[in-house]
Each structure stands twice: as C-alpha cells, then as structure tokens.
Amino acid sequence: MIDEFLENVESTKKLELSLGVLGNDALLKKLKESTINIHTVEIQSTCKVHHVLRKYSLPSCLEVVRINENDLDFEDISALVRSLSSVNYGLHELDLSRSKFRESSTGSFFAFIWRVLINCKDLRILILTNNGLTEHEITCLITTFDSMKNIKILNVSKNNLTETQANDILQKHGQAKSIVSLDLSQNAIQGNRIIIGICQLQSLEELNISRNYIRFFPLPNLEEKCNKFSENTKIISLASNHMTPDDICKFCSLIRSDLLKLDLDFNHVGNSIWSLCSLGLSIKHLKVLSLANTDICGDVVGLANLLSSVGELEELNLSSNNLMANDFRVLQSPLSDLIQLKKLNLSSNPEGISALLQWILPLLKYLEELRLSNTHLNSDDLSNICYSLASLSSLKYLDLSMNAIGSDGLRALANILKEFPLLEGLDISRACIKEDDISILCKGLVPLEKVRYLNMSGNRIDLDVLDDDLFLPPTLEELIFSDIITHGEKLFAKMKQLKNLRKLHLNQLRLRAYSDVEVLAAVLLSFPKLRELSLADITVSDLKCAVRSLGDIKKIDLTGIKLLDERALVDMLSCLLYLEELVLTDMNVANMDCERFFSAVKLLTHLRKLNLGGVKIRDEKAWFDMLSSLLILEEIVFPNVGLMNTDCMTAYFSSLESLRYLKNLDLQCTKIRKPGVEALALVLPSLQLLEKLVLGGINFDDGCQKQLFAALGKLKYLKELDLCYTRITQTGAEALALVLPSLQLLEKLDLGKNDFVDGCKNTLFSALGKLKYLKELNLSCTRITQTAAEALADVLQSLLLLEKLVLGRINFDGGCQKQLFAALGKLKYLKKLDLCYTRITQTGAEALADVLPSLQLLEKLVLGGINFDDGCQKQLFAALGKLKYLKELDLCYTRVTQTGVEALADVLPSLQLLEKLDLGKIDFDDGCQKQLFSALRKLKYLKELDLCYTRITQTGAEALADVLPSLQLLEKLDLGKIDFDDGCQKQLFSALGKLKYLKELHLCYTRITQTGAEALADVLTSLQLLEKLELGEINFGDGCQKQLLAALGKLKYLKGLSLCWTAITQTGAEALAEVLPSLQLLEKLKLHPFKMK
C-alpha cells in the first residue's frame, strides 16, 4: 500500500495529507526520504494545519497549497509561515476555499494577511471563497494586493463583497489589470459602478459575477478607452443577477470579443434574446450557452435565430422555460444543426419534447449528457424515443427523473442501456416504476463498467417480490434509494461490493431491531470513502454499530428517525467527530436525556449545518451551552423549545455571538417571551453574515418590538425574512417600516399577524416599495383596509421583480379593487398569485379579468370568495383561458353558477399544462356536469383533482366515471357528496381502478352503499401505490366489511387510513385487526369510537 501511494504521488506530483497518512509513521518516513518532486500539497479538513506541519515539512519545490474547509487559528497560520519560508521558488497557488479564520487575541486572519500573503510575491492564483470574512477583514485583504503583482487568477466569491470593496480590488491597484480570471460570484455587489472596474481589466479572459445585484441599465459613465469589456474576455457568467431585458441589451453593447461561454441563467431575458442575436460574429464560436429559467418562452423565434448563429455549441441549457410542442417545432431545425453538442438540458419544459427528441438525437453523435427531468415523458414517449436514444454511443449521463415512464418505458430503456458503454450516471427518481421493473433495469446495467451515480428514489421497492437478485454496479460512488418497504438484509448483501461508495441514501427503509442493524453495520464497514449518509424515516433501536466505522463522514440525515434508546444516539454522535452537516428534523427519541445529547453534539466542532426542527427539547440551558462550542456553524434550525426562563435569557442568547459565520437562523419552532426577544435583539447585530431569519411565536410589547426590528436593520446581507407567526403591533410596524429600506438585498418577506391602523400600514407598504430585489411577498395574515389597499396598489408597481404574491383579508370597494388589480397587471414576472382570503366584488372581478391576460408567466392562481354574476363569470374564466402556462388553479372558495361552469368548461381544454385543479361549490344541472367533466378529459397532465365541495348528481358521476381513465397521471382525487345508485357506484369505482399512479383517495363525504363497497373492494387491490385513503359513511353488512377490509390489507404502501365516518361491526373490527399487521408503513389511523358497533 505504501509503495502504491508513493507511485501515485510521483505520477501526479500531488500529496494529500489526511489523518490516515499522518498516522502512518512508515509512510511519513519514506516520504521524507524520497526524492519525489511534489508540486502540490492538499491538507484535508479533518487535520489541524499546525499538527500536519509539525510532522511533515513542505517540500522546497512546492508550487500549490490547498487547505479547504479547515478551521485556522493563529497557531496554524504561524506554522504555515514557517513552512513556506523553505519553499525555494515561491508559491504560485494558494487555495483556502471554505476555510474559516478563528478569532483570537492575536487575530488569525490578520496574521494570514501580513505573514503569508504579503510574503507570497510570486503568487499567481489566490482562491478565498466562503471564508466568512468581516467587512474590516476584507478591507485589510484589499491592502495586500499592492505586494502581489503577479496575480492572474483571483477568486473571492461568497464573501459578501460590496460594490465599493469590489471596485477597490479592481481600480485602486494597478496590478489588477493583469488578472486573467476573476470570480466575484455570490457576493453583495449592487448597482453599476463595478462595470467601470471590469472594463479596465484589459487582460481579462474569464469573468464570473453570478448571483449579485449588478445593473447594466443604465450603464455608468465609462472612459473612452475602456468603454467595453476586454477583447480577451471569452467566458462570462451572469446567472441570477436579477437582470431585465433592458439590462441584457446594455450588457450586449459591452461585448467585443469572441465569446466561448455565456451563462444568463435565472435572469429575465425575454425579448432581449434579439440583442444576443445581434452579437453576430462575437457568438459564432460560442461553446457553452446557458439560458435556464430566463422567460424566453414568449420569444422562441428569437431563440431559434440565436441557436442558428452558434453552430459550434457544445453545451446548451434551456431548462425551466415552459417550452411547449409548438415551440419545439420552431426549435427543431436549429437544434438539429448543433451537431457538436456534448451536453443538452431540456428539463422542466412541459410538453411535446418526445417528437423533437426523435428527430434531433440521431444527429447529436457526440452527446455525453442529456437531462430530461420533469418533461411529462410517459411510457409511450420513452418507448418511441429509445431508438433515437440508442444512437448516443458517447452518452455518460442520462436524467429521466420526475417522468411517469412506467413499466413499458423502463423496459424499453433497459433494453438499450448496453448501447451506452461510457454511461456514468442514471437518474430515474420519481419515475412511477415498481419492483420488477427496477430488477430489469439493473440487469440492463450489467454490461456497463463505468456507472458511478444511480438514483432510484421515489419509486416503490419491495425486495421480497423481486424474481432475481438486485444487481448494483460495483463502480458506484453515489446510490440513492427510498421507499424500501421490506427488510434490508437482501439489499445490504448486494451493497458490500460497492467499495468506492461516497454517497448513500436509504430513506424510509425498514430495519429489524437487531439483525438488519448488524448487517447494515457490516455493510458500512465496506465503504471507507463514504462521506454522506441519509437514513431518513427509519425506526431502529441502536445506530452506534451502524456508523462506528464512518469516522470521516461529513453529512448525516436522520430526518424523522425513531430511536428506541436515547443512549444509541449519544454513542453514535461520539463516533462522528468530523461531521459537517447533521439533520435530525422531527426526530423522536424515547426518554431523551438532553444534557447527554447536547454534550455529544458539542464535540462536533466541524459542524456547519444543524437542523433540529420539530424536535422537542426541555433543557434550554444545555442547548445554548452546546451552541457556544460550534464556532463555524453556518445554518441552524432551532428545536421545539419554549424559552420561558426569564432570568437567563441574556446569558442564553449571548452564546449566539460566537457564531460569527451564521447565515441561516430558523426559530420557527421556538416560543420566545419578552426577555428572550430583548436578548435576541442584542445579539442579532453581531451576526453580520446572516442571510435568512425565521422567527416563531413571539410574545412582546411595543418597546421590545422596536428594539428587535432596529436590530434587524443592521443585517445588511439579509435575503429572507419570515415573520409569519409573529404578531406585530402598530409601534412594531412603524419600527419595521423604518428598517426595511436598509435591507436592500431582501428577496423574500413574509409578514405575520398585524394589528395597526391605516396610516401605519401606509408607512409599512411605502417601505416595501424600496425593496427593489423583492421576489416573494406574503401578506396572508395581514388584514388590509381600503386605505391600506390603495397604498399597496401604489407600491406594487415598483416591485418589478415580484414572482410570488400572497394577499390576506382585504376590505375594499370596487374602485379600490380596480386600482389594486391594475397594479397587479404590471407585475410581468409574476408566477404565483394567491387571493384566497380576498373577497372580490363584481367590479373587482371585472378588473381582474382585464388584468390576467397580461400576467403571461402565471403558473399558480388561487381565487377567494367572489360575488359576481353570470356575465362576469364568463369574462373572468375567458381571461383564465389565456394563461397558457397555468399549472395550478384553485377555485375552492369561489361559488360558481351554471353559466360560470359552462364558461369554465369551454376554457379548461386550453389550460394544457394544468396539474392541479380545485373546484369549489358549484350549482349546476346534469347537462352542465357532463360538459365540465368532459372538459377535464383534455387535461392530460392533471395530477390533483379536488371536488370535495362539489355536489355531483348521478349523471355527473357517470360522466366523471367516463373521464377518469383518461387522467392517467392523477395522483390525488378528492370527491365530495355524490347522489348515485348502485350501478353508478360500480361504474365510478371501476374507473378509479384504472388510475395506476393514484396515491391519495378521499371519499369522506361520499355515501357508499353495500354494492358500492363491494365494487370498491374489488378495485382497491389495483391501486398499488395508494398511500392515503379516507372513507366516508358506508352502509354495509358483515360479509362486505370483511371483503373491503381484506382489500385494504393489500395496500402495502398505505401510510394514512381514515374510517372515522364508517360504522364498523364486531365482525368488521375483527377483520380490521387481522389486516392491520400487514400495513407495515401505516403511520396514521383514524377510527370514530361512536361509529363502532
């Protein structure tokens, strides 16, 4: 092993120093004696740097040092300085990605600045990403650039650089002009001044300023000689910069080079696609083009024109653009000409992709990666494109997740897998496939020798029903399973050969108390490289033996775990000293000793993410004492704890001050009284890097609210603020209004319950108007008066980037409604609009009807109580028909007349992408019911249908029975009161049996006769994926009860069963008792005691 290790070091000239290497004295001795020229040294995160350098001295010919994800103190920096002094020719590259500089009296970061960077005069590559630097530390860093004249590649991403700081780097120091590659992504750079500095970098070849807030419109005043980007700049990434078409147009005017890569993901490109086309020769040699989620669905002709100009393209991403069949027909020809494509991502485009793929795939001979997730491919589609797929002999990665490809599609895929000898990754998660299909697929993997990634989560796996053993490629590095309902021993036996496994998910796995845990432990011993383990939603008595071999594990997810012994959890954690992420959401531990548990977590000093949401904690002192030890924590979700001890709150919350790298603080499950709020307010300003804050139930007075909201104003990097469960008084609202304008980066705001007057609401809404990057606004718990609604209408027009709006109860007249809805019409990027609690008058409904067609990107619409006549209903529903990207329509609280239903029936077929439909109380006759249900037949992508408030006649039930078999993707069905006879019940339940993907069936309001119950019993066994079943009032005898309950016993994936309205006899109860043990996944059972005879 030692000789093999040294051979690898010699061939790569790279040495990785880990605990294993440092603990091997023989290996270290040979390393010191060897004459190998080592150019690169990497120190793993599990090692303390000064311990490493005490045992091993850096070689004199060293060029590259990488110390990633480490926790550096003054002693580490001092040791690094001493070791670097022996390097003869000077360091060329220093990479400290995700390493943190621990505060001390001597200051580790400032020691790093003055003793390392200033002495590295030959440094060419500097990578300082996500180091949690303070504003003062960044300023000190900038001063060192005077001494580093040779920097070519600079990466200071994810460090919250402001525009001023970024400009200081680019403009104040002349050496920056030699920079070839610059990465300023994921910072806090706003405005347009940074463009001046970028234009001065005339040697720049690669620029990444993604995930900032940079404005190109209007352009700043540029120097005449530096008024465009460098002619050398060939790679540009601008993803998630909140850019509008005006920004894109101005950006294009700065280009004068031959671009090789352009990334505009998650910007509002829209019709500015034509500006990209105008770049002409500048994009002729483009190799990579990424336009994911860029609202280009309205300008597909422009996109086709652009694709026709980039014939040398090798990577193309058009995901999440709502492209449909007609769009793909326009794109077919230009896509066919991109014969050099190696990567193609068309995921989350909803319709018509199979015809395109059949045409273009045989022409893409070099394609290595194909992503088709969530494109509504069904079994027939996949069977049809398999011949074309088989031509992709260079394919390395294939993603078919979130498509109902079913048995036939999967079998067709399995037959062609042998045509992909280079395949490394396959994702068929949530693909509606079952056990035998999975076995066939795995057989198809047998000839493949390079498969590293396999994701089959979200598919039901019962290993006991497999005819043959499950084959798993021995080359796997990542394996993701879920919903395994049988015992794991059969699976574990096949996993032992996976020696290279680095990531393993076995969620919802059933473990027998001792035997399976022991087998799992033995299997995990086979995975020395494992770094991520998820065992969510399992029940087990002891986990220590299962994880004792995972000393180097970085991530563990035990969401929903049920532990029968508290000591098992403590013993497990004591083995995981290098853990970085621990997720224990909704954990349930019998007789948990909080002090012992938190003492164990306290030792996990490498922890960056801790989630205990929903876990009940009774010892708040032990909790806060633990927090003070987790110094590099970045995300924390507080447990369910009541902070009632008024005397200790200040001391408790002061422990948060040590968490200087914290970015996400979630207190939703935490109840805090006034003293706790005051203590929290004192602490918040010290959490300078906070980006997300969620507050739970808070009980505080006016003065305390002012104090808390004033503290919020100092969190200048805050992007998400959730006050949903917080009751805000008038004084608090006034304080919040003063603070909001200072939260310039806020993208998501959820306001809680408010009790204040109009003037105060006006002030608060006026403050909202200054949040120019706001994308989500939730006012569902806010009661809005007419005056406040008028103020809100004025404000909405300035929130141009808003994508989601939820309004609460509004009391306003017709004129005000017109004003508010007119303002909504200007939110052209709006995708979700929720008016569930808003009462709308006829005038308002007419105004809304006028506005809806302008909301062309709308995907979800929830309407509340509307008081409108027949003519207005026709007008509103006609407007709905123009929302061609609508996926969710909720009319649950809307009372629709017969005329309205007829208008809705006419409109529904045009809503081709509808996946969820919720209808409210409808007053309609037989003919109208037939018309409405007939229209449902055209909604081929419908997954959820809720008719629980809809009274259905026998004629309607017969019409519904005819329609249901055509809704093949239906996963949830909720039926209301139905007046139907025995024959009709048989017909309707027979139709239910054809919904092979149905997961939830609600019949709690449906009266079922004995004949209907017998028909339902016959049908249930065919609903193999059913997870939730609610039965209503059933009038049936003993024999029928036995028949129906016996059928329930075959629903092996059932998790929820409600019989609370069902009168069960003694015979039925005995039958139920026999059935229940076979429902191994059952989590919730409802029985009404008064209905038991």
PDB file of C-alpha atoms in Angstrom, residues 263-437:
ATOM      1  CA  ASP A 263     -24.353  31.961 -18.655  1.00  0.00           C
ATOM      2  CA  LEU A 264     -27.538  34.016 -18.143  1.00  0.00           C
ATOM      3  CA  ASP A 265     -29.497  31.513 -16.019  1.00  0.00           C
ATOM      4  CA  PHE A 266     -32.296  32.895 -13.810  1.00  0.00           C
ATOM      5  CA  ASN A 267     -32.428  36.329 -15.417  1.00  0.00           C
ATOM      6  CA  HIS A 268     -35.407  37.840 -17.244  1.00  0.00           C
ATOM      7  CA  VAL A 269     -34.006  37.603 -20.763  1.00  0.00           C
ATOM      8  CA  GLY A 270     -37.380  37.617 -22.555  1.00  0.00           C
ATOM      9  CA  ASN A 271     -37.385  39.623 -25.776  1.00  0.00           C
ATOM     10  CA  SER A 272     -33.786  40.765 -25.258  1.00  0.00           C
ATOM     11  CA  ILE A 273     -32.904  37.428 -26.869  1.00  0.00           C
ATOM     12  CA  TRP A 274     -32.765  39.509 -30.071  1.00  0.00           C
ATOM     13  CA  SER A 275     -29.941  41.580 -28.567  1.00  0.00           C
ATOM     14  CA  LEU A 276     -27.983  38.370 -28.113  1.00  0.00           C
ATOM     15  CA  CYS A 277     -28.674  37.531 -31.756  1.00  0.00           C
ATOM     16  CA  SER A 278     -27.247  40.928 -32.756  1.00  0.00           C
ATOM     17  CA  LEU A 279     -23.847  39.944 -31.319  1.00  0.00           C
ATOM     18  CA  GLY A 280     -23.265  38.163 -34.637  1.00  0.00           C
ATOM     19  CA  LEU A 281     -19.617  37.167 -35.047  1.00  0.00           C
ATOM     20  CA  SER A 282     -18.993  37.558 -31.295  1.00  0.00           C
ATOM     21  CA  ILE A 283     -21.021  34.411 -30.628  1.00  0.00           C
ATOM     22  CA  LYS A 284     -20.101  32.446 -33.742  1.00  0.00           C
ATOM     23  CA  HIS A 285     -17.618  30.289 -31.807  1.00  0.00           C
ATOM     24  CA  LEU A 286     -19.690  30.019 -28.611  1.00  0.00           C
ATOM     25  CA  LYS A 287     -19.196  26.634 -26.912  1.00  0.00           C
ATOM     26  CA  VAL A 288     -21.445  26.980 -23.832  1.00  0.00           C
ATOM     27  CA  LEU A 289     -24.833  28.742 -23.672  1.00  0.00           C
ATOM     28  CA  SER A 290     -26.984  28.559 -20.526  1.00  0.00           C
ATOM     29  CA  LEU A 291     -30.472  30.110 -20.526  1.00  0.00           C
ATOM     30  CA  ALA A 292     -32.238  28.181 -17.752  1.00  0.00           C
ATOM     31  CA  ASN A 293     -35.386  29.867 -16.378  1.00  0.00           C
ATOM     32  CA  THR A 294     -34.995  33.023 -18.470  1.00  0.00           C
ATOM     33  CA  ASP A 295     -38.611  33.658 -19.611  1.00  0.00           C
ATOM     34  CA  ILE A 296     -37.761  33.086 -23.271  1.00  0.00           C
ATOM     35  CA  CYS A 297     -40.976  31.157 -23.949  1.00  0.00           C
ATOM     36  CA  GLY A 298     -42.542  34.269 -25.473  1.00  0.00           C
ATOM     37  CA  ASP A 299     -39.721  34.808 -27.985  1.00  0.00           C
ATOM     38  CA  VAL A 300     -38.991  31.349 -29.319  1.00  0.00           C
ATOM     39  CA  VAL A 301     -38.386  32.696 -32.834  1.00  0.00           C
ATOM     40  CA  GLY A 302     -35.605  34.840 -31.402  1.00  0.00           C
ATOM     41  CA  LEU A 303     -34.198  31.789 -29.589  1.00  0.00           C
ATOM     42  CA  ALA A 304     -34.263  29.809 -32.846  1.00  0.00           C
ATOM     43  CA  ASN A 305     -32.422  32.663 -34.540  1.00  0.00           C
ATOM     44  CA  LEU A 306     -29.818  32.701 -31.775  1.00  0.00           C
ATOM     45  CA  LEU A 307     -29.269  28.927 -31.954  1.00  0.00           C
ATOM     46  CA  SER A 308     -28.801  29.197 -35.716  1.00  0.00           C
ATOM     47  CA  SER A 309     -25.865  31.545 -35.038  1.00  0.00           C
ATOM     48  CA  VAL A 310     -23.951  29.254 -32.648  1.00  0.00           C
ATOM     49  CA  GLY A 311     -23.133  26.226 -34.783  1.00  0.00           C
ATOM     50  CA  GLU A 312     -20.101  25.232 -32.681  1.00  0.00           C
ATOM     51  CA  LEU A 313     -22.084  24.947 -29.431  1.00  0.00           C
ATOM     52  CA  GLU A 314     -21.078  22.051 -27.136  1.00  0.00           C
ATOM     53  CA  GLU A 315     -23.278  22.748 -24.088  1.00  0.00           C
ATOM     54  CA  LEU A 316     -26.854  24.078 -24.093  1.00  0.00           C
ATOM     55  CA  ASN A 317     -29.197  24.592 -21.131  1.00  0.00           C
ATOM     56  CA  LEU A 318     -32.814  25.591 -21.879  1.00  0.00           C
ATOM     57  CA  SER A 319     -34.389  24.098 -18.739  1.00  0.00           C
ATOM     58  CA  SER A 320     -37.381  25.619 -16.904  1.00  0.00           C
ATOM     59  CA  ASN A 321     -38.582  27.803 -19.767  1.00  0.00           C
ATOM     60  CA  ASN A 322     -42.114  26.397 -20.254  1.00  0.00           C
ATOM     61  CA  LEU A 323     -41.322  25.413 -23.837  1.00  0.00           C
ATOM     62  CA  MET A 324     -44.195  23.505 -25.468  1.00  0.00           C
ATOM     63  CA  ALA A 325     -44.854  21.431 -28.578  1.00  0.00           C
ATOM     64  CA  ASN A 326     -45.225  24.424 -30.931  1.00  0.00           C
ATOM     65  CA  ASP A 327     -42.032  25.925 -29.532  1.00  0.00           C
ATOM     66  CA  PHE A 328     -40.098  22.725 -30.082  1.00  0.00           C
ATOM     67  CA  ARG A 329     -41.302  22.614 -33.669  1.00  0.00           C
ATOM     68  CA  VAL A 330     -39.762  26.061 -34.197  1.00  0.00           C
ATOM     69  CA  LEU A 331     -36.531  24.972 -32.485  1.00  0.00           C
ATOM     70  CA  GLN A 332     -36.251  21.598 -34.220  1.00  0.00           C
ATOM     71  CA  SER A 333     -34.227  22.767 -37.210  1.00  0.00           C
ATOM     72  CA  PRO A 334     -31.633  24.918 -35.371  1.00  0.00           C
ATOM     73  CA  LEU A 335     -31.192  22.250 -32.680  1.00  0.00           C
ATOM     74  CA  SER A 336     -30.599  19.633 -35.370  1.00  0.00           C
ATOM     75  CA  ASP A 337     -27.682  21.693 -36.679  1.00  0.00           C
ATOM     76  CA  LEU A 338     -25.853  21.704 -33.313  1.00  0.00           C
ATOM     77  CA  ILE A 339     -24.025  18.502 -34.177  1.00  0.00           C
ATOM     78  CA  GLN A 340     -21.113  19.217 -31.803  1.00  0.00           C
ATOM     79  CA  LEU A 341     -23.335  19.262 -28.699  1.00  0.00           C
ATOM     80  CA  LYS A 342     -21.963  17.317 -25.730  1.00  0.00           C
ATOM     81  CA  LYS A 343     -24.420  18.460 -23.054  1.00  0.00           C
ATOM     82  CA  LEU A 344     -28.127  19.207 -23.511  1.00  0.00           C
ATOM     83  CA  ASN A 345     -30.535  20.164 -20.714  1.00  0.00           C
ATOM     84  CA  LEU A 346     -34.232  20.448 -21.601  1.00  0.00           C
ATOM     85  CA  SER A 347     -35.606  19.646 -18.129  1.00  0.00           C
ATOM     86  CA  SER A 348     -38.826  21.190 -16.783  1.00  0.00           C
ATOM     87  CA  ASN A 349     -40.247  22.061 -20.180  1.00  0.00           C
ATOM     88  CA  PRO A 350     -43.754  20.693 -20.024  1.00  0.00           C
ATOM     89  CA  GLU A 351     -44.941  19.400 -23.361  1.00  0.00           C
ATOM     90  CA  GLY A 352     -44.102  17.998 -26.769  1.00  0.00           C
ATOM     91  CA  ILE A 353     -40.481  17.071 -26.228  1.00  0.00           C
ATOM     92  CA  SER A 354     -40.662  13.462 -27.489  1.00  0.00           C
ATOM     93  CA  ALA A 355     -41.267  14.432 -31.137  1.00  0.00           C
ATOM     94  CA  LEU A 356     -38.279  16.770 -31.003  1.00  0.00           C
ATOM     95  CA  LEU A 357     -36.016  14.115 -29.479  1.00  0.00           C
ATOM     96  CA  GLN A 358     -36.903  11.521 -32.104  1.00  0.00           C
ATOM     97  CA  TRP A 359     -35.762  13.948 -34.748  1.00  0.00           C
ATOM     98  CA  ILE A 360     -32.612  15.509 -33.279  1.00  0.00           C
ATOM     99  CA  LEU A 361     -30.973  12.777 -31.150  1.00  0.00           C
ATOM    100  CA  PRO A 362     -29.648  10.650 -34.058  1.00  0.00           C
ATOM    101  CA  LEU A 363     -27.824  13.769 -35.281  1.00  0.00           C
ATOM    102  CA  LEU A 364     -26.094  14.506 -31.946  1.00  0.00           C
ATOM    103  CA  LYS A 365     -23.365  11.872 -32.207  1.00  0.00           C
ATOM    104  CA  TYR A 366     -21.110  13.457 -29.568  1.00  0.00           C
ATOM    105  CA  LEU A 367     -23.752  13.955 -26.868  1.00  0.00           C
ATOM    106  CA  GLU A 368     -22.422  12.962 -23.417  1.00  0.00           C
ATOM    107  CA  GLU A 369     -25.064  14.385 -21.086  1.00  0.00           C
ATOM    108  CA  LEU A 370     -28.839  14.510 -21.603  1.00  0.00           C
ATOM    109  CA  ARG A 371     -31.200  15.910 -18.948  1.00  0.00           C
ATOM    110  CA  LEU A 372     -34.940  15.443 -19.473  1.00  0.00           C
ATOM    111  CA  SER A 373     -36.265  15.693 -15.912  1.00  0.00           C
ATOM    112  CA  ASN A 374     -39.925  16.711 -15.461  1.00  0.00           C
ATOM    113  CA  THR A 375     -40.791  16.912 -19.167  1.00  0.00           C
ATOM    114  CA  HIS A 376     -44.006  14.844 -18.988  1.00  0.00           C
ATOM    115  CA  LEU A 377     -42.457  11.932 -20.825  1.00  0.00           C
ATOM    116  CA  ASN A 378     -44.724   8.911 -20.455  1.00  0.00           C
ATOM    117  CA  SER A 379     -44.240   5.234 -21.159  1.00  0.00           C
ATOM    118  CA  ASP A 380     -45.173   5.551 -24.832  1.00  0.00           C
ATOM    119  CA  ASP A 381     -42.923   8.580 -25.305  1.00  0.00           C
ATOM    120  CA  LEU A 382     -39.896   6.796 -23.905  1.00  0.00           C
ATOM    121  CA  SER A 383     -40.602   3.703 -25.994  1.00  0.00           C
ATOM    122  CA  ASN A 384     -40.797   5.925 -29.081  1.00  0.00           C
ATOM    123  CA  ILE A 385     -37.528   7.755 -28.464  1.00  0.00           C
ATOM    124  CA  CYS A 386     -35.500   4.722 -27.374  1.00  0.00           C
ATOM    125  CA  TYR A 387     -34.357   4.015 -30.936  1.00  0.00           C
ATOM    126  CA  SER A 388     -33.038   7.576 -31.181  1.00  0.00           C
ATOM    127  CA  LEU A 389     -31.514   7.365 -27.698  1.00  0.00           C
ATOM    128  CA  ALA A 390     -29.664   4.193 -28.627  1.00  0.00           C
ATOM    129  CA  SER A 391     -27.659   6.149 -31.206  1.00  0.00           C
ATOM    130  CA  LEU A 392     -25.913   8.154 -28.440  1.00  0.00           C
ATOM    131  CA  SER A 393     -22.929   5.868 -28.015  1.00  0.00           C
ATOM    132  CA  SER A 394     -20.933   8.587 -26.186  1.00  0.00           C
ATOM    133  CA  LEU A 395     -23.613   9.171 -23.522  1.00  0.00           C
ATOM    134  CA  LYS A 396     -22.247   9.480 -19.963  1.00  0.00           C
ATOM    135  CA  TYR A 397     -25.209  10.891 -18.026  1.00  0.00           C
ATOM    136  CA  LEU A 398     -28.962  10.436 -18.522  1.00  0.00           C
ATOM    137  CA  ASP A 399     -31.648  12.109 -16.370  1.00  0.00           C
ATOM    138  CA  LEU A 400     -35.249  10.903 -16.804  1.00  0.00           C
ATOM    139  CA  SER A 401     -36.426  11.772 -13.298  1.00  0.00           C
ATOM    140  CA  MET A 402     -39.934  13.038 -12.463  1.00  0.00           C
ATOM    141  CA  ASN A 403     -41.472  11.465 -15.559  1.00  0.00           C
ATOM    142  CA  ALA A 404     -44.189   8.787 -15.474  1.00  0.00           C
ATOM    143  CA  ILE A 405     -42.214   6.441 -17.693  1.00  0.00           C
ATOM    144  CA  GLY A 406     -43.815   3.372 -16.085  1.00  0.00           C
ATOM    145  CA  SER A 407     -43.120  -0.286 -16.759  1.00  0.00           C
ATOM    146  CA  ASP A 408     -43.116  -0.357 -20.563  1.00  0.00           C
ATOM    147  CA  GLY A 409     -40.909   2.716 -20.824  1.00  0.00           C
ATOM    148  CA  LEU A 410     -38.435   1.379 -18.311  1.00  0.00           C
ATOM    149  CA  ARG A 411     -38.217  -1.998 -20.021  1.00  0.00           C
ATOM    150  CA  ALA A 412     -37.547  -0.243 -23.325  1.00  0.00           C
ATOM    151  CA  LEU A 413     -34.792   1.757 -21.612  1.00  0.00           C
ATOM    152  CA  ALA A 414     -33.273  -1.360 -20.043  1.00  0.00           C
ATOM    153  CA  ASN A 415     -33.021  -2.962 -23.480  1.00  0.00           C
ATOM    154  CA  ILE A 416     -30.868  -0.136 -24.867  1.00  0.00           C
ATOM    155  CA  LEU A 417     -28.575   0.522 -21.877  1.00  0.00           C
ATOM    156  CA  LYS A 418     -25.931  -1.729 -23.435  1.00  0.00           C
ATOM    157  CA  GLU A 419     -25.607   0.884 -26.201  1.00  0.00           C
ATOM    158  CA  PHE A 420     -24.101   3.324 -23.657  1.00  0.00           C
ATOM    159  CA  PRO A 421     -20.731   1.754 -22.734  1.00  0.00           C
ATOM    160  CA  LEU A 422     -19.477   5.066 -21.266  1.00  0.00           C
ATOM    161  CA  LEU A 423     -22.527   5.699 -19.037  1.00  0.00           C
ATOM    162  CA  GLU A 424     -21.525   7.092 -15.623  1.00  0.00           C
ATOM    163  CA  GLY A 425     -24.816   8.417 -14.233  1.00  0.00           C
ATOM    164  CA  LEU A 426     -28.507   7.461 -14.438  1.00  0.00           C
ATOM    165  CA  ASP A 427     -31.348   9.274 -12.662  1.00  0.00           C
ATOM    166  CA  ILE A 428     -34.803   7.660 -12.784  1.00  0.00           C
ATOM    167  CA  SER A 429     -36.096   9.025  -9.479  1.00  0.00           C
ATOM    168  CA  ARG A 430     -39.871   9.552  -9.134  1.00  0.00           C
ATOM    169  CA  ALA A 431     -40.450   7.750 -12.415  1.00  0.00           C
ATOM    170  CA  CYS A 432     -43.527   5.709 -11.352  1.00  0.00           C
ATOM    171  CA  ILE A 433     -41.777   2.347 -11.607  1.00  0.00           C
ATOM    172  CA  LYS A 434     -42.093  -0.725  -9.405  1.00  0.00           C
ATOM    173  CA  GLU A 435     -40.077  -3.657  -8.158  1.00  0.00           C
ATOM    174  CA  ASP A 436     -39.906  -5.989 -11.158  1.00  0.00           C
ATOM    175  CA  ASP A 437     -39.157  -3.050 -13.436  1.00  0.00           C
TER     176      ASP A 437
END
